[in-house]
Amino acid sequence: MSTQDLINKLWNLCNLLRDDGITYHEYLNELTYLIFLKMAEETDTEDGRTEHEKTRKLKDGEKRKEPNIPEGYRWKNLKGYNNVSRLDEYKKLLIHLGSNGTVITKAIYANATTVIRKPTTLEKLVTQIDKLDWYSAKAEGLGDMYEGLLEINASEKKSGAGQYFTPRVLIEIMVELMKPTPKDKRNKQAGDVIVDPTAGTGGFLIAAHQYMEDNFDVAGLDEEDYDNYQHKTFHGMELVSDTRRLAMMNLMLHDLAIDDESAGVLFGDTLSNEGKTLPKASLILANPPFGTKQGGGVPTRDDLVHYTSNKQLAFLHTMYHSMLKPGGRAAVVLPDNVLFEGSTGRKIRNDLMEKSNLHTILRLPTGIFYAAGVKTNVLFFEKPTDITKDKGNTKKVWVYDLRANMPQFGKRTVLTKAHFDEFYQAVGSDLTQVDEAKRQAFIDKHKDGSEVGDVDTCRLRCFTREEITAKDDSLDLAWIRDDSIEDAANLPEPDVLINEAIEELAGAITDLQSILVELDAAEETDEVIA
C-alpha cells in the first residue's frame, strides 16, 4: 500500500462519522488521538524507556522518566475492550493521557475530548485503523502520510483549516532560498535557530528539517551538535490548541524531538508576552494567518514600538523588531494590505526598511491558498550584524511579479515548482545574498529585446528607497498590465471577488480610523470594529 493509498483510506473513514455530525477538523483531531496510539505500538515506543531507566536508583530530587504511554492506556488496551464499554473507556483514556506520559503525549491529548457519540462508530474506526498496512507506511515515511491528511483537511472549505496550511511547494521554495544550516563544528558552522511565530501545523519547520537532512550530513553530527539540532534548532508558537496538537504530531512523525518544554511548537500568543519565550531567531519562516482575530485588539507584548489591530502588520513588526537576531534573515508570507495600508501601516513599513534590508518581494499568484481571493506576497529581509546600524538599511527593493497574467490556480490548475523557474533565473537560488549584477542582467536581457517583450513586461523591477518614499512608502508595486483582470470571460469566482472587496474595505476602515486619531477623536490603540 502506497502512502497515498493510506491517506485516502484514512480520510475515507470520515464517512463513518457523518451520522455523528462530526466536522472534517474534528475528524482530523479524532484521527490524531487514535493514530498516535497506533503509531506508538507500531514503532515499539509505547514505553520509550530502557530497562536501566525503569529500575535504576534515582538521584536526590530526580524524577523517574515516565513511559510515553502509561500501561493500561495503550492501543492494545483500547482494542481489547468490548463494544459496549469501549467508548466510555476511550473517554477516560483521553483525559488520563492529557496529564500522564511524556511531553509529546500530554501535548497531543491536552484538553482532548471525543466527538464520537456511538460505540459502533468507535468500533469501526479502531477496527479499520488496526488492519491498515502500517508496515509499508513506515517504509515510505509516516510524516508524509500525516501531511497528506493535513492538506486534504485544508482543501475542504467546510473545515476552515485553509488559513493554517501553506502550499508545500511555496514552503519548499522559501526554505531553499533561505538556506538553513545545522550547527556543525566539523565545518565551523554556527547553525541556525529557526523560528515560526505562527507555526500552524509545522510545515515550515519540517521543510527546514528536510532541507538540512538532504543537504548536510545531519546523521554524522557528533552527540553535542545532534542534540543541538534536535532541541535548539526548531521553534514555533501556535495560538489555537487544536492546531498546535496537529503540529506536534506532525513534528513527531518527521522524527523531530519534542520531548522537552522548549522544543517544538509551544502553545501561546506570539503577540503577547508569551511570545518572549521563543528564542531569538537567525532565520524566521512564517505565514501569519489571514484576516482579523475575533475579539482581537492590539498586541499586548511590551517590547514593541508600533501597535496596530492589523494582525499581519503586528506580526511583521514583531518579527523584525523583537524576534530576529542581528544578522538574521526572514521570509514571510503577507497579504497585500500590509504593503499599502496607511497610518500605522506606513510607519511599520518605514521602520522595517530603516532597521532591515528588505531586498526582495515576490508577488504571488492568486488562488494558491485555500482562503479564496487572498492576494499575497513573500517579503525577504535581513537585519544588519551591527546592532548600532538601525537607519537606512534598505537601499533598493527588487520586486518580482508572479501574479500578473498568470492562470487562476486552484484544484484544476495546481501550483508547481516549475512556475517559479523564471523567478529563480531572475533573483538566483540563494537569497542569503543579493546578486544585483545578475538581477540587472536579467532585466537588461528583456530590455535589449534579446527575448520577447520589453522592460514593461519584465517580471523583475528594482525600486530605489527614494522611489518608494515618493509613493508614501507603499510596497504595493505593480507595473505589468494584467490582461486576465480585464478579460470579462476570465473573471475570478464570486467568492474571490467578495474576499477582495472585504480586504479593500478593511484597509479603508483602518485609514478612516487613522483620521479619527489625527482628529483626537480616537486612540491609536483602539480596536477597529469591522
mmCIF file of N, CA, C and O in Angstrom, residues 7 67 83 95 98 132 183 233 239 248 273 295 446 466-467 484 524:
data_model
loop_
_atom_site.group_PDB
_atom_site.id
_atom_site.type_symbol
_atom_site.label_atom_id
_atom_site.label_comp_id
_atom_site.label_asym_id
_atom_site.label_seq_id
_atom_site.Cartn_x
_atom_site.Cartn_y
_atom_site.Cartn_z
ATOM 1 N N ILE A 7 -3.404 7.420 2.896
ATOM 2 C CA ILE A 7 -4.041 8.720 3.142
ATOM 3 C C ILE A 7 -5.519 8.657 2.742
ATOM 4 O O ILE A 7 -6.403 9.080 3.491
ATOM 5 N N PRO A 67 6.902 6.538 31.046
ATOM 6 C CA PRO A 67 6.748 5.923 29.721
ATOM 7 C C PRO A 67 6.005 6.868 28.795
ATOM 8 O O PRO A 67 5.269 7.750 29.235
ATOM 9 N N ASN A 83 -17.384 -3.943 22.806
ATOM 10 C CA ASN A 83 -18.022 -2.839 22.085
ATOM 11 C C ASN A 83 -18.924 -1.996 22.976
ATOM 12 O O ASN A 83 -19.181 -0.828 22.670
ATOM 13 N N ILE A 95 -8.705 11.654 28.814
ATOM 14 C CA ILE A 95 -8.482 12.507 29.987
ATOM 15 C C ILE A 95 -7.174 12.143 30.683
ATOM 16 O O ILE A 95 -6.374 13.018 31.031
ATOM 17 N N GLY A 98 -3.951 13.223 28.907
ATOM 18 C CA GLY A 98 -3.735 14.670 28.903
ATOM 19 C C GLY A 98 -2.850 15.135 30.036
ATOM 20 O O GLY A 98 -2.307 16.256 29.989
ATOM 21 N N LEU A 132 -5.005 -1.633 8.683
ATOM 22 C CA LEU A 132 -4.287 -0.986 7.591
ATOM 23 C C LEU A 132 -2.823 -1.438 7.550
ATOM 24 O O LEU A 132 -2.267 -1.879 8.562
ATOM 25 N N LYS A 183 24.083 23.424 13.086
ATOM 26 C CA LYS A 183 25.353 23.645 13.770
ATOM 27 C C LYS A 183 26.237 22.421 13.562
ATOM 28 O O LYS A 183 25.812 21.286 13.784
ATOM 29 N N THR A 233 17.126 23.989 17.584
ATOM 30 C CA THR A 233 17.113 24.493 16.206
ATOM 31 C C THR A 233 15.727 24.880 15.729
ATOM 32 O O THR A 233 15.563 25.895 15.046
ATOM 33 N N LEU A 239 -1.347 29.617 18.497
ATOM 34 C CA LEU A 239 -2.368 30.121 19.403
ATOM 35 C C LEU A 239 -3.557 29.182 19.550
ATOM 36 O O LEU A 239 -4.207 29.153 20.594
ATOM 37 N N MET A 248 2.363 19.253 16.648
ATOM 38 C CA MET A 248 3.226 18.379 17.456
ATOM 39 C C MET A 248 3.245 16.961 16.883
ATOM 40 O O MET A 248 4.279 16.305 16.824
ATOM 41 N N ASN A 273 3.184 38.672 25.693
ATOM 42 C CA ASN A 273 4.494 38.408 26.299
ATOM 43 C C ASN A 273 4.848 36.928 26.312
ATOM 44 O O ASN A 273 6.000 36.567 26.566
ATOM 45 N N GLY A 295 -12.609 39.310 18.430
ATOM 46 C CA GLY A 295 -12.343 39.751 19.801
ATOM 47 C C GLY A 295 -10.900 40.136 19.995
ATOM 48 O O GLY A 295 -10.379 40.083 21.104
ATOM 49 N N HIS A 446 15.730 41.453 -21.136
ATOM 50 C CA HIS A 446 14.403 41.766 -21.665
ATOM 51 C C HIS A 446 14.399 43.130 -22.353
ATOM 52 O O HIS A 446 13.807 43.310 -23.406
ATOM 53 N N GLU A 466 14.227 55.929 -2.530
ATOM 54 C CA GLU A 466 13.663 57.245 -2.815
ATOM 55 C C GLU A 466 12.352 57.116 -3.602
ATOM 56 O O GLU A 466 11.383 57.859 -3.343
ATOM 57 N N GLU A 467 12.318 56.185 -4.538
ATOM 58 C CA GLU A 467 11.091 55.976 -5.309
ATOM 59 C C GLU A 467 9.964 55.479 -4.411
ATOM 60 O O GLU A 467 8.798 55.885 -4.563
ATOM 61 N N SER A 484 -5.590 39.432 -17.719
ATOM 62 C CA SER A 484 -6.594 38.493 -17.212
ATOM 63 C C SER A 484 -7.659 39.200 -16.399
ATOM 64 O O SER A 484 -8.810 38.772 -16.339
ATOM 65 N N GLU A 524 -4.951 55.615 19.068
ATOM 66 C CA GLU A 524 -4.317 54.751 18.062
ATOM 67 C C GLU A 524 -4.442 53.287 18.437
ATOM 68 O O GLU A 524 -4.468 52.406 17.599
#
